[in-house]
Each structure stands twice: as C-alpha cells, then as structure tokens.
C-alpha cells in the first residue's frame, strides 16, 4: 500500500479540513489517483460527501494498493487540520502514508525557508554552506486507521428524490450571519417551555423557483423571517437528465415554476425544510472555501447543498455534497 | 530585622511580570531569595522534575537595590515564598507602556516589612503611576527555605544555543496535547525536536492519538551546536514551551547544556542583569545513548542499571523551627508544595504525600532529604552526593540545595521504615547548635 502526494494548494486543503471538521471528528478518506473523496457521516446531523479533483489540492500523487489501487483511511480531521495549518507558509508540503510502531500514520512533511536566519544579525547573506539547504523541515505524524474495502462497502451516498426547487444561495457569509443571529435569539428565549434546545433552534428554510429564499424561525415569543429575492434558479442541463428534455417537463421543479412569484409574497410555490440552526451553522462553515453553492429542496424531506470548487481551468470538477434531512415538526 | 528595598523601572517591572508568568507554569508558589547583591525567584515543580531560577542582579536590573539580611553577614539572605498569582495580580501585564495608557506605571518600589514586635510581616509593593497615583499592595509571605538545584556544567559536554525567536517558531508547530519532547542530534547535520505523547493505544483509540511533530533544524542554524551525534534526550514539552516563550520576551539566545539522558539538562538565558536558569529532569534511553567520551561521574556506578523506579523524597524545608526568627515562620500556616495544609503532627505522612505519585523518579533530579539524616552517622564516602550551597551561611540553619548525582537512588516506601543515608558533614551544620 503506497500513498504519496505533494500538496500544491495548502490553503484550500486547510479550509476544506476546517469545514469538514466542524461537522465530524473523523473522515473517511478514499484515495485514488483520479480523485480524493472525503466523507463525514456523523451519528446525527449533516452528512458530507466531497469529491475533489486531484489538482484542486495535490500536485502529484501516487496511490497503490492491492485493492484496485484504492486506499480507504479513517482520519482524525482536527489533527490533519492543525498539521496543514502549520504548512500555510511552507515552501513545499508532502503527505504520505507510512507505518510507525505498527500504527499507520499519515506523515505530512513541510519544508520551511530557514527563518532562523532572520534572527541572526551577522549571517552572511550568500551563505551557501552545505549546498544551500538552509531549511527547516517539520514532520507531523497523524495516526490513522486503514479501512478494508469490505468495511466501506456498505457506505452509500444518501438517495433522495428529485428536488422540488433548486436555487443558487446568496453569499454564505450573509446567510450564516443571519441564521446565526436567529439561532442565538431562539436560544436566548429562556421562557420555561417543554421544548428542548434542539426544537427551539429549528430553522425553517424555504425557496421557490422564482429566485426567492426565505429563512424563518418561530418560538412562543417571536417569529422572525428574512427573505431574499432576485436569486437565480440554475437551468437544468438536459444532458445530465436521464430521458433528456422531455423528462425535464415531468420533474417536480418544472411544476413548481408555475407556482409562486418573484417578489416572494405569494404563499404558493414554496418548498420548505426544517433544519437545526446549530447544525446549519456548522454547514455554513463551508463558506470559507468560497465555492458556488446550489441548494436543492425536497419539500419537507431534505435539503441538499452542492458546493462547487472551481479549479484553475474554471471547471467544477470538485464538489462537496451536504445532505441535511428535514425535521418532521 | 531584614532591610530589603528596591526600585524598578516600568520595563523592569514588566519583566518581573513576564518571569512570574513563566515561573507560574512550574509551581503555584514562587520562592524569593534576596542577597546583598542579587535577588532570585525560584520555582520547583511539585513533581520535582523541574527547577527554575531567575536571578536579578542588584546593580544592573534595579534602579536602586538594598538588601541587608538580618543575619549571616555578607553571605546572609532573606528567603520567603509567595503565591505566584498574588504577585501577578500586583505585577500585571502592561506595566510598561511608552504611551502611558491604562495600567502603565512610572516606577515600582518594593520593600519588606519584617518587625520583631509586630505580627504583620508584609511584602509591600508601591506602584507609582502617572498623575501621581500611588497604588500600594501589601502581600503576605511565608518564610521558607529556598532550595537550589545544582548543575554541574563541567559534565555537560553537549551544548547548543539558538535565538529564542527561532525556537519559538518551532514550538508553535507542536501539537497541543503532546507531553514529551525528544531532542536529538542526527548525523546528517540536523537537530530534531520531536514532540510526542507516550501512550500506546489500540484499535479505534489510535485515532485519538495526539499529533507527533518533528522539527528538523540544520545545526548550522544554531548559534552554537556541539552535541554528540545520535544522542536523544527527553524533557517535558510543557516546560520547554514555558521556557522558550519567556526567553522570547527577552529576545535573547537560549542555551542548553546537558550530558546524557536521565541526567539533568539546563537551559539558560538572560540579559540586562536578568539571568534565567532552568534545570530539568530528563529521560531517554540511557543504554542506547552512545558512549560518552567524558568520564562518567563516579556515582553512576552504583546506579541501578535496570532503572527501577527510585522514589526520591525531598522536603522543602529542613528547619522546623527558627529560634531567632519571628513570625511568619510557623508551620501552622505552612503549606506544602501542593498547597495542602501541613499537619504539624504528621510529618511522616506529609512528606510521603509530597513524594510524586507514581512518577517514575528515575527521572527525577532531586535526591531525598530528611530531618533524620542530620542525626544519622556520617558516611564520608558519600560526601559528593549532595551539593551544599557553600556560600550559604550556617548560623540560621543549613541552606539546602540539591543536585542529581546519580547514586542516591533508593526506594522509599510509604511505610515508616524509611532509611535515609547521611549526606552532610557535621562540620557544615555546626551553626544549628
């Protein structure tokens, strides 16, 4: 089993681990030479299935294993994140799978330009003693678990029905600050009620096919809602739909287009989900990756977020999929 | 009656703040030893695995320094201990602020009030602020004996020094929950600082294992580097971090001196009349260490080669009573190193309680001391085992110091049959009678 890669985009990788770490402590990482998959399946809350093109984080990669050159690992995200963070100013960073005292470890080796020089006032400026290798090397070792193909065979991406509404989300920063405020106010509402914290922080998110998004929260004491208008509902690519243009007509979203209005005042045409505000705050942490986000609403069933990361060519080859299920009440 | 008065500039006062923060990481009490020429803060880790001393030079560090101990002539000293937190609440951060903002002071005047006929003995700090505001703090202190760890520099053949700023960058790489630091000199011209945790975990727990971080530094990046290739020495990463962070406040070079694993290591640095010395217990594979070219101290021969845990008990004070010293020296208010009230009637129990629990003291620097040993027959062959502060005056009592010399390893059990070997010449303690 061999895995070795040089990291070309430390900051993206760091942001990715930070976003994922907010949702779960451990990630299932599936490595192949074509793509890297990060999957977070927490006991409860949002699942993340991320598929990244190699060149979005790695420069070169070698993956070899007896199981069709696929390596499955379980990785503690907090440590990976901490290790990557220290590589932000590195001149080069490499990651590889190795064994230490019979424990598999991901070793992140980073090379830093020798900063010690700056502290030495009398250093010769053109000191090429020792081949000019005046560098500091830092190695982080993260203990990981290698998962057998059987162990991951039963893990499948959640299946959802065709969405009723799909919409481009506004800036996640804006969305997050508003939803965080709602959640905070709901938590501050300390009226003795039978409702637990989880039901108090329940956000209702709704959207229509006319570019409107509505975020609202209700408690015994208050009711708040924010509505965005003028967002875009991306056109479906007939090439990606089985059955082509004819079947698009039969999709629930096509029907939803007939309902509601672009000013968001109409009661019709909304597809809504109830989600936990605290969990939503963690999902919004993906905003740091700066990707384009499409939200798909399955009315009272689930909310699926697709976060597209553009690579150098402008193609959306890397996508993080967030599966958020809707609470029934 | 002791005379101890000194004045500090705002810069010096803020340095006192910094050093107290550092010493506070070793123990929650800090001991003070004032002599005619210098003033020393010391802190001893409760597990006796680390000893820290910061010496302030009377003329260089202070604007004004006067210390006349009540007895002992030129070598006399005034010693006491205080809670680090209490001192820190007086020596706050931002005492020195060129812009004169909130908290900045103009100067700081310290004096000790110790009168025979008064019950109140106080350590008085006057912060003279801008606009003529004077804040006066009166702190209680406790008279204690101050112990010093002796470190034999002549045996410490391995040495390096590096600017604290660079060192600080390295410690920032270390994982948060690591415990140990392995410093090793490779043969490839690199020195490796590896922070890790000594925990063997299996199965799913593997994923809870803290990060292992190794920082490999070219030896040419050191100001000075002379360490036997292949030598590994292990210390506590927390101690190291505390030292480096403090050294960085002074922007000085940090020097390390050591001989081999399980023998003490000393870090030292300082500038402008302030000298810091940290003597740390080390561990590591002693057997795996390459043979030392330096002659091993004679004491080593008697060390248990299997390194069975040799619990060493060390008491913070040997004096139970000072006839010529008025309060506050009484044991009733006295607390032992861990802050518990010492029960005067249960010396044995409390000295056992002070023994580091389940700590493998083969790593400990410090050897045992017990009041019994004053009475035990003297073994002249063991003369070298304990280093006594030769400059101390002996009329008040013996001033204990301690030193790792290897052959004091013995097992002390919690029963009352402890046998302590004599370590002191009767001639040296004549002052007690």
XYZ file of C-alpha atoms in Angstrom, chain A residues 25-26 74-76 79-80 82-83 86-87 100 103-104 110 112 114-120 123 129 133-145, chain B residues 162-167 169-176 190 194 201 203-204 206-223 241:
76
model
C -14.304 14.396 14.096
C -13.424 11.615 11.723
C -10.155 6.961 8.632
C -8.515 10.251 9.524
C -8.943 12.468 12.596
C -5.104 16.810 13.659
C -4.958 16.898 9.891
C -3.696 21.501 12.628
C -0.877 19.929 10.678
C 1.332 24.961 10.002
C 2.127 24.326 6.331
C 5.274 3.890 12.803
C 0.497 2.051 13.511
C -0.376 3.532 10.131
C 6.731 20.500 5.233
C 10.100 25.987 5.611
C 15.090 28.864 7.311
C 13.607 31.585 9.406
C 16.415 31.318 11.887
C 18.444 33.494 9.566
C 16.307 36.468 10.302
C 17.240 36.209 13.923
C 20.931 36.179 13.251
C 24.667 35.972 8.947
C 27.309 26.313 3.059
C 19.931 23.735 2.222
C 19.218 26.187 4.964
C 15.736 24.973 5.556
C 13.746 23.726 8.470
C 11.841 20.522 7.993
C 8.723 19.830 10.019
C 7.079 16.427 10.065
C 3.635 15.861 11.535
C 2.508 12.313 12.054
C -1.202 11.631 12.294
C -2.257 8.193 13.437
C -4.927 6.866 11.040
C -6.861 3.668 10.509
C 19.820 29.406 19.431
C 17.882 32.609 19.245
C 14.657 32.325 21.203
C 12.666 33.840 18.329
C 13.538 30.966 16.027
C 12.916 28.486 18.802
C 8.563 29.384 15.782
C 9.477 25.742 16.211
C 7.382 25.215 19.329
C 4.383 26.619 17.517
C 4.409 23.547 15.298
C 3.989 21.225 18.229
C 0.604 19.608 18.722
C -1.499 20.819 21.601
C 20.256 18.279 11.657
C 10.106 15.887 18.332
C -3.353 2.894 22.132
C -7.954 -0.100 17.806
C -10.203 2.876 17.407
C -5.446 5.153 17.674
C -7.384 7.972 16.121
C -7.308 9.867 19.414
C -3.557 9.789 19.480
C -2.129 13.310 19.599
C -0.101 14.655 16.753
C 3.560 13.716 16.627
C 5.557 16.619 15.314
C 9.232 16.584 14.467
C 11.022 19.787 13.619
C 14.376 19.188 11.963
C 16.686 22.163 12.157
C 20.017 22.463 10.435
C 22.705 22.581 13.060
C 24.180 25.476 11.110
C 21.105 27.478 12.070
C 22.158 27.301 15.694
C 24.406 29.978 17.072
C 7.362 25.792 25.824
